[in-house]
Short mmCIF file of C-alpha atoms and ligand atoms in Angstrom, two decimals:
data_model
loop_
_atom_site.label_atom_id
_atom_site.label_comp_id
_atom_site.label_asym_id
_atom_site.label_seq_id
_atom_site.Cartn_x
_atom_site.Cartn_y
_atom_site.Cartn_z
CA MET A 1 3.47 -6.21 -2.38
CA MET A 2 4.67 -3.50 -0.03
CA LYS A 3 6.53 -1.74 -2.90
CA ARG A 4 3.22 -1.20 -4.62
CA LEU A 5 1.26 0.31 -1.84
CA GLY A 6 0.41 3.74 -2.91
CA CYS A 7 1.61 6.76 -0.91
CA LEU A 8 -0.52 8.86 1.27
CA LEU A 9 -1.79 5.87 3.03
CA LEU A 10 -1.02 7.61 6.14
CA ALA A 11 -4.12 9.58 5.36
CA LEU A 12 -6.56 7.25 7.03
CA ALA A 13 -4.44 6.59 10.07
CA LEU A 14 -4.60 10.31 10.72
CA ALA A 15 -8.29 10.47 9.83
CA GLY A 16 -9.10 7.63 12.17
CA SER A 17 -8.68 9.55 15.30
CA LEU A 18 -10.99 12.32 14.53
CA SER A 19 -14.40 11.51 15.98
CA GLY A 20 -15.29 14.07 18.55
CA CYS A 21 -16.75 13.70 21.98
CA GLY A 22 -20.05 11.79 21.75
CA SER A 23 -20.10 11.86 17.86
CA SER A 24 -20.22 8.60 16.05
CA GLY A 25 -17.25 7.70 13.73
CA PRO A 26 -17.44 7.30 9.97
CA ALA A 27 -18.36 4.20 8.03
CA GLU A 28 -15.10 2.69 6.83
CA GLY A 29 -14.05 0.19 4.13
CA GLN A 30 -11.03 -1.32 2.62
CA THR A 31 -10.50 -3.26 -0.59
CA PHE A 32 -7.78 -4.32 -2.98
CA ALA A 33 -8.39 -3.36 -6.53
CA MET A 34 -6.46 -1.85 -9.54
CA ASP A 35 -3.33 -3.51 -7.96
CA THR A 36 -3.56 -1.39 -4.86
CA VAL A 37 -4.99 -1.04 -1.34
CA MET A 38 -8.02 1.30 -1.24
CA ASN A 39 -9.46 2.86 1.87
CA PHE A 40 -12.80 4.62 2.27
CA SER A 41 -14.31 6.58 5.02
CA ALA A 42 -17.63 8.42 5.04
CA TYR A 43 -19.63 10.18 7.61
CA GLY A 44 -23.33 10.36 7.95
CA GLU A 45 -26.29 7.94 7.70
CA THR A 46 -25.63 7.09 4.01
CA GLY A 47 -21.89 6.57 4.59
CA GLU A 48 -22.14 2.72 4.56
CA ASP A 49 -24.17 2.54 1.41
CA ALA A 50 -22.01 5.08 -0.39
CA ILE A 51 -18.92 3.01 0.42
CA THR A 52 -20.66 -0.20 -0.95
CA ALA A 53 -21.58 1.68 -4.14
CA ALA A 54 -17.99 3.11 -4.43
CA ARG A 55 -16.56 -0.33 -4.19
CA GLU A 56 -18.80 -1.75 -6.88
CA ARG A 57 -18.02 1.17 -9.17
CA ILE A 58 -14.34 0.56 -8.69
CA TYR A 59 -14.67 -3.10 -9.60
CA GLN A 60 -16.59 -2.24 -12.69
CA LEU A 61 -13.88 0.38 -13.63
CA GLU A 62 -11.14 -2.27 -13.00
CA ALA A 63 -13.02 -4.73 -15.33
CA GLU A 64 -13.23 -2.04 -18.01
CA LEU A 65 -9.79 -0.49 -17.73
CA SER A 66 -7.34 -3.37 -16.89
CA ARG A 67 -5.02 -4.22 -19.67
CA THR A 68 -4.19 -7.58 -18.12
CA ARG A 69 -7.76 -8.79 -18.34
CA GLU A 70 -8.41 -10.13 -21.76
CA ASP A 71 -12.15 -9.15 -21.78
CA SER A 72 -11.69 -5.56 -20.58
CA GLU A 73 -12.64 -2.67 -22.94
CA VAL A 74 -9.06 -1.53 -22.98
CA SER A 75 -7.89 -5.01 -24.01
CA ARG A 76 -10.47 -5.02 -26.76
CA LEU A 77 -9.19 -1.75 -27.98
CA ASN A 78 -5.56 -2.92 -27.82
CA GLN A 79 -6.39 -6.02 -29.88
CA ALA A 80 -8.51 -4.10 -32.42
CA GLY A 81 -5.54 -3.72 -34.78
CA GLY A 82 -6.14 -0.06 -35.36
CA GLU A 83 -9.85 -0.49 -36.32
CA MET A 84 -12.47 1.91 -34.91
CA THR A 85 -14.15 0.29 -31.94
CA VAL A 86 -17.20 1.42 -29.82
CA VAL A 87 -16.02 2.49 -26.40
CA GLY A 88 -18.04 3.31 -23.24
CA ASP A 89 -18.34 6.53 -21.41
CA ASP A 90 -15.44 5.82 -18.95
CA VAL A 91 -12.92 4.90 -21.63
CA TRP A 92 -14.02 7.86 -23.84
CA LYS A 93 -13.53 10.32 -20.98
CA LEU A 94 -10.11 8.86 -20.09
CA LEU A 95 -8.86 8.79 -23.70
CA THR A 96 -9.92 12.42 -24.18
CA SER A 97 -8.34 13.62 -20.96
CA ALA A 98 -5.17 11.48 -21.53
CA LYS A 99 -4.63 13.19 -24.96
CA THR A 100 -5.23 16.65 -23.46
CA TYR A 101 -2.62 16.12 -20.69
CA SER A 102 -0.15 14.58 -23.09
CA ALA A 103 -0.24 17.59 -25.25
CA ALA A 104 -0.09 19.94 -22.21
CA THR A 105 2.98 18.22 -20.78
CA GLY A 106 4.97 17.92 -24.00
CA ASP A 107 4.28 14.23 -24.20
CA ALA A 108 5.81 13.46 -20.78
CA PHE A 109 2.43 11.70 -20.20
CA ASP A 110 1.56 9.25 -22.88
CA ILE A 111 -0.74 6.28 -22.51
CA THR A 112 0.71 4.69 -25.69
CA VAL A 113 3.85 4.03 -23.71
CA ALA A 114 2.19 0.60 -22.92
CA PRO A 115 4.50 -1.61 -25.13
CA VAL A 116 7.53 -0.06 -23.41
CA VAL A 117 6.02 -0.57 -19.92
CA SER A 118 5.41 -4.19 -20.84
CA ALA A 119 9.04 -4.67 -22.27
CA TRP A 120 10.23 -3.82 -18.70
CA GLY A 121 7.99 -6.45 -17.33
CA PHE A 122 5.77 -4.19 -15.34
CA THR A 123 2.60 -5.62 -16.83
CA THR A 124 3.33 -9.21 -15.80
CA ASP A 125 5.82 -8.83 -12.94
CA THR A 126 8.51 -10.65 -14.92
CA TYR A 127 11.10 -7.91 -14.80
CA GLN A 128 13.88 -7.39 -17.27
CA VAL A 129 16.04 -4.64 -18.81
CA PRO A 130 15.09 -4.51 -22.50
CA SER A 131 17.74 -4.23 -25.13
CA GLN A 132 18.32 -0.82 -26.72
CA ALA A 133 17.22 -2.31 -30.14
CA GLU A 134 13.89 -3.46 -28.66
CA LEU A 135 13.32 -0.10 -27.01
CA ASP A 136 14.14 1.69 -30.35
CA THR A 137 11.50 -0.42 -32.13
CA LEU A 138 8.89 0.03 -29.40
CA LEU A 139 9.45 3.77 -29.08
CA ARG A 140 8.16 4.20 -32.69
CA LEU A 141 4.72 3.10 -31.34
CA VAL A 142 4.65 5.72 -28.61
CA ASP A 143 2.59 8.65 -29.91
CA ASP A 144 -0.88 9.29 -28.58
CA SER A 145 -1.63 11.81 -31.32
CA ARG A 146 -2.34 8.62 -33.44
CA ILE A 147 -5.30 7.75 -31.18
CA GLN A 148 -8.55 8.69 -33.10
CA LEU A 149 -11.71 9.60 -31.32
CA GLU A 150 -14.99 10.04 -32.92
CA GLN A 151 -18.48 10.78 -31.65
CA ARG A 152 -21.09 9.29 -33.91
CA SER A 153 -24.83 9.25 -33.61
CA ASP A 154 -24.78 5.69 -32.20
CA GLY A 155 -22.01 6.16 -29.71
CA CYS A 156 -18.38 6.95 -29.08
CA TYR A 157 -15.60 5.30 -31.11
CA ALA A 158 -11.88 5.04 -30.77
CA ALA A 159 -9.08 3.58 -32.78
CA LEU A 160 -5.35 3.29 -31.91
CA GLY A 161 -2.65 3.58 -34.51
CA GLN A 162 -1.28 0.36 -36.17
CA GLY A 163 0.52 -1.73 -33.57
CA GLN A 164 -0.19 0.58 -30.65
CA SER A 165 -1.52 -0.24 -27.23
CA ILE A 166 -2.50 1.79 -24.30
CA ASP A 167 -1.96 1.53 -20.54
CA LEU A 168 -4.25 3.63 -18.32
CA GLY A 169 -2.31 2.91 -15.11
CA GLY A 170 -1.10 6.51 -14.88
CA ILE A 171 -4.72 7.93 -14.67
CA ALA A 172 -7.14 5.03 -13.88
CA LYS A 173 -6.92 5.53 -10.06
CA GLY A 174 -7.39 9.25 -10.34
CA TYR A 175 -10.46 8.69 -12.48
CA ALA A 176 -11.67 6.17 -9.88
CA SER A 177 -11.42 8.87 -7.32
CA ASP A 178 -13.53 11.17 -9.51
CA CYS A 179 -16.10 8.45 -9.80
CA VAL A 180 -16.13 7.97 -6.10
CA ALA A 181 -16.56 11.68 -5.56
CA GLU A 182 -19.61 11.50 -7.74
CA ILE A 183 -21.09 8.65 -5.73
CA PHE A 184 -20.44 10.48 -2.43
CA ALA A 185 -22.33 13.47 -3.93
CA GLN A 186 -25.25 11.28 -5.08
CA TYR A 187 -25.51 9.77 -1.59
CA GLY A 188 -25.26 13.09 0.08
CA VAL A 189 -21.91 12.30 1.89
CA GLU A 190 -20.73 15.74 2.87
CA SER A 191 -17.66 14.54 4.78
CA GLY A 192 -15.53 11.63 3.66
CA MET A 193 -12.13 10.61 2.51
CA ILE A 194 -10.79 8.01 0.13
CA SER A 195 -7.30 6.80 -0.60
CA LEU A 196 -6.84 4.80 -3.67
CA GLY A 197 -3.07 3.86 -3.67
CA GLY A 198 -1.63 7.33 -3.62
CA ASN A 199 -4.83 9.04 -4.88
CA VAL A 200 -6.58 10.88 -2.15
CA TYR A 201 -9.86 12.60 -2.37
CA VAL A 202 -11.58 14.46 0.61
CA SER A 203 -15.08 15.53 0.49
CA GLY A 204 -15.95 18.60 2.55
CA ALA A 205 -14.31 19.12 5.88
CA LYS A 206 -14.40 16.74 8.99
CA PRO A 207 -17.74 16.91 10.85
CA ASP A 208 -16.33 19.37 13.34
CA GLY A 209 -15.47 21.79 10.58
CA SER A 210 -11.69 21.26 10.53
CA ALA A 211 -9.71 20.20 7.64
CA TRP A 212 -8.75 16.57 6.80
CA ARG A 213 -5.20 15.89 7.67
CA VAL A 214 -3.33 13.92 4.89
CA GLY A 215 0.13 12.63 5.32
CA VAL A 216 2.57 12.87 2.45
CA GLN A 217 4.75 9.87 2.52
CA ASP A 218 8.50 10.10 2.82
CA PRO A 219 9.71 8.52 -0.48
CA GLN A 220 12.70 7.05 1.35
CA ASP A 221 10.86 5.60 4.26
CA SER A 222 7.49 4.08 3.86
CA SER A 223 6.64 4.44 7.60
CA ALA A 224 7.37 8.17 7.68
CA ALA A 225 5.95 11.37 6.23
CA VAL A 226 7.65 14.42 4.81
CA GLY A 227 4.64 16.55 6.02
CA ILE A 228 0.98 16.82 6.58
CA LEU A 229 -1.50 18.50 4.29
CA ASP A 230 -4.63 20.14 5.65
CA LEU A 231 -7.29 19.66 2.93
CA THR A 232 -11.02 20.34 2.41
CA ASP A 233 -12.82 19.46 -0.82
CA ALA A 234 -9.61 18.51 -2.69
CA TYR A 235 -7.63 15.86 -4.41
CA ALA A 236 -3.96 14.98 -3.63
CA VAL A 237 -2.25 12.44 -5.87
CA THR A 238 1.42 11.15 -5.40
CA SER A 239 3.67 9.47 -7.84
CA GLY A 240 7.10 8.14 -7.06
CA GLY A 241 9.55 5.66 -8.40
CA TYR A 242 9.61 3.78 -5.00
CA GLN A 243 5.98 2.71 -5.56
CA ARG A 244 6.97 -0.08 -7.97
CA TYR A 245 10.44 -1.18 -9.08
CA PHE A 246 12.93 -4.00 -9.45
CA GLU A 247 16.53 -4.22 -9.07
CA GLN A 248 19.17 -5.77 -11.32
CA ASP A 249 22.91 -5.65 -11.09
CA GLY A 250 22.67 -3.29 -8.19
CA LYS A 251 20.54 -0.74 -10.13
CA ARG A 252 16.97 0.13 -9.42
CA TYR A 253 14.42 0.36 -12.30
CA HIS A 254 11.05 1.88 -11.54
CA HIS A 255 7.68 1.91 -13.32
CA ILE A 256 7.43 5.55 -14.58
CA ILE A 257 8.77 5.58 -18.09
CA ASP A 258 10.12 8.60 -19.86
CA PRO A 259 8.48 8.40 -23.33
CA ALA A 260 11.45 10.19 -24.80
CA THR A 261 13.97 7.49 -23.85
CA GLY A 262 11.98 4.39 -23.05
CA TYR A 263 13.87 4.20 -19.76
CA PRO A 264 12.52 4.82 -16.20
CA ALA A 265 12.58 8.52 -15.77
CA GLU A 266 15.61 9.88 -14.06
CA SER A 267 14.74 13.48 -13.47
CA GLY A 268 16.14 14.17 -10.06
CA LEU A 269 12.71 13.81 -8.42
CA LEU A 270 11.89 11.09 -5.94
CA GLN A 271 8.30 12.09 -5.52
CA VAL A 272 5.66 14.40 -6.87
CA THR A 273 2.35 15.28 -5.16
CA VAL A 274 -0.29 17.22 -7.05
CA VAL A 275 -2.99 18.97 -5.00
CA ALA A 276 -6.05 20.67 -6.47
CA GLY A 277 -9.42 21.94 -5.23
CA ALA A 278 -12.32 19.57 -6.09
CA ASP A 279 -13.54 21.68 -9.05
CA ALA A 280 -10.16 22.60 -10.63
CA ALA A 281 -10.54 20.66 -13.79
CA ARG A 282 -12.98 21.92 -16.46
CA GLU A 283 -14.52 19.90 -19.42
CA ASP A 284 -13.76 22.88 -21.71
CA ASP A 285 -10.06 22.42 -20.96
CA GLY A 286 -10.39 19.08 -22.66
CA ASN A 287 -10.95 17.03 -19.50
CA PRO A 288 -14.39 15.40 -19.25
CA ALA A 289 -13.12 13.02 -16.57
CA GLY A 290 -12.46 15.25 -13.58
CA THR A 291 -9.91 16.78 -11.19
CA GLY A 292 -8.68 13.45 -9.73
CA THR A 293 -7.81 12.42 -13.33
CA MET A 294 -6.04 15.77 -13.99
CA CYS A 295 -3.98 15.32 -10.79
CA ASP A 296 -3.08 11.73 -11.52
CA ALA A 297 -1.92 12.59 -15.05
CA PHE A 298 0.18 15.51 -13.77
CA SER A 299 1.77 13.53 -10.87
CA THR A 300 3.15 11.06 -13.50
CA ALA A 301 4.01 13.67 -16.04
CA LEU A 302 5.79 16.00 -13.75
CA PHE A 303 7.81 13.16 -12.26
CA VAL A 304 9.14 12.61 -15.76
CA MET A 305 9.69 16.28 -16.40
CA GLY A 306 11.80 16.95 -13.31
CA GLU A 307 12.03 19.95 -11.01
CA GLU A 308 12.70 22.79 -13.44
CA LYS A 309 10.10 21.85 -16.09
CA ALA A 310 7.54 20.90 -13.49
CA LEU A 311 7.82 24.28 -11.77
CA ASP A 312 7.74 26.14 -15.16
CA PHE A 313 4.57 24.11 -15.91
CA TRP A 314 3.09 25.14 -12.54
CA ARG A 315 4.07 28.82 -13.02
CA SER A 316 2.48 28.91 -16.39
CA GLY A 317 -0.78 28.98 -14.61
CA ALA A 318 -2.53 26.98 -17.40
CA TYR A 319 -4.08 24.64 -14.85
CA GLU A 320 -5.11 25.22 -11.16
CA PHE A 321 -3.05 22.98 -8.95
CA ASP A 322 -0.20 23.04 -6.40
CA LEU A 323 2.75 20.89 -5.92
CA ILE A 324 4.97 19.19 -3.38
CA LEU A 325 8.23 17.93 -4.91
CA VAL A 326 10.86 15.81 -3.21
CA THR A 327 14.23 15.93 -4.93
CA ASP A 328 17.01 13.29 -4.73
CA ASP A 329 19.29 15.74 -2.96
CA GLY A 330 16.96 16.06 0.01
CA ARG A 331 14.86 19.13 -0.72
CA VAL A 332 11.01 19.36 -0.29
CA LEU A 333 9.64 22.05 -2.54
CA VAL A 334 6.16 23.27 -1.77
CA THR A 335 4.35 25.76 -4.13
CA ASP A 336 3.05 28.87 -2.43
CA GLY A 337 -0.63 27.95 -2.78
CA LEU A 338 -0.06 25.29 -0.12
CA ALA A 339 2.10 27.38 2.16
CA ASP A 340 -0.61 27.67 4.84
CA ARG A 341 -1.86 24.05 4.25
CA PHE A 342 1.38 22.09 4.51
CA THR A 343 3.18 21.38 7.75
CA PRO A 344 6.72 19.95 7.47
CA MET A 345 7.48 16.91 9.67
CA ASP A 346 9.19 17.69 13.04
CA GLY A 347 12.81 16.60 13.01
CA SER A 348 12.83 15.82 9.29
CA GLU A 349 16.21 15.63 7.56
CA TYR A 350 14.82 17.27 4.43
CA SER A 351 15.15 21.00 3.76
CA TYR A 352 11.90 22.78 2.98
CA GLU A 353 11.43 25.55 0.48
CA THR A 354 8.39 27.52 -0.48
CA VAL A 355 8.31 28.13 -4.32
CA SER A 356 6.58 31.02 -5.92
P1 AMP B 401 1.38 6.77 -11.49
O1 AMP B 401 1.60 5.80 -10.34
O2 AMP B 401 0.09 7.48 -11.56
O3 AMP B 401 2.50 7.74 -11.67
O4 AMP B 401 1.36 5.88 -12.85
C1 AMP B 401 2.37 5.02 -13.23
C2 AMP B 401 1.88 4.00 -14.24
O5 AMP B 401 1.45 4.64 -15.37
C3 AMP B 401 2.80 2.91 -14.54
O6 AMP B 401 2.76 1.83 -13.76
C4 AMP B 401 2.45 2.66 -16.06
O7 AMP B 401 1.31 1.74 -16.05
C5 AMP B 401 1.93 3.91 -16.49
N1 AMP B 401 2.97 4.87 -17.05
C6 AMP B 401 4.37 4.79 -16.96
N2 AMP B 401 4.96 5.73 -17.55
C7 AMP B 401 3.98 6.53 -18.07
C8 AMP B 401 4.04 7.73 -18.82
N3 AMP B 401 5.15 8.41 -19.15
N4 AMP B 401 2.81 8.29 -19.26
C9 AMP B 401 1.64 7.60 -18.93
N5 AMP B 401 1.57 6.50 -18.27
C10 AMP B 401 2.74 5.97 -17.83
MG1 MG B 402 -0.53 9.24 -12.19
#
């Protein structure tokens, strides 16, 4: 269980102590969904109702997007044997965005990696190291350019390639944060924070006008942080191999798969945090889902790509985001857009570098 708790859960611990003199605290809620602990916090009269609506929306998303639930939309698509199938708005947006970010990251992100994720046992928690022969066979199925999407007059349709299946675990929580952001806006919550297992969204600033303080977990110590982010109206999403793994013969195998090898990515990174302003993602960039979805796709992809390719991608400027990378040789790399919003942890054993 502990292994699966997302990062950045420190967020709410820090947020908890914020109510000023005489002001009332935020409405708060916690739930377990999408295989992770989720925390909600919302100020104002509508806070309580907004959190109730957010929770219901997340349960609905889980029912649509889970591939371990036989009756989910994703399971129906996975079982359709390559036939065109009607899909709802959420799945449509996720498929569209997933394909966009797969192409943008040179296939480091690919939702058709599903059969490989399953072969390692991450779908059922019955872990094993697959044989090379099995991986070679399954890797032939990994190619999301074979997913077909079609908008027809009676709705949206999708078909996977023969034998393919999809796993939205790398973007579903980010999309859930986009959906909660929408609910907060509908309910007029101008100040709030959610943390969905390593996927943080902050709405506005704190009621006193100061930024939300979000802890970035130390990938090597779940009770510590590598630093604190000061955020307003933003998303911050963290991926790391420590979030889910098993050990066999003294070796650790984690859940983020390199689609090029079929093995857990060994890129020299322990953790990737992607930070972006709330409106960074644009539909005409091929992402109808939202900024949380973009950050979630990138956190997974850049973890696979490693330091050099991740920074090249950031430098390309094709998308608006910033990064905090933690390397396996003890460095914390912070891109310069975050320079005045990130505070390293006092007494930390990491060495900190600003990257431009
Ligand atoms: P995240 O925690 O967002 O980095 O997502 C990790 C989850 O995404 C895994 O548990 C898998 O379900 C799925 N996944 C693993 N590797 C990839 C990949 N290369 N591309 C897309 N999804 C992946
Ligand atoms: Mg992700």
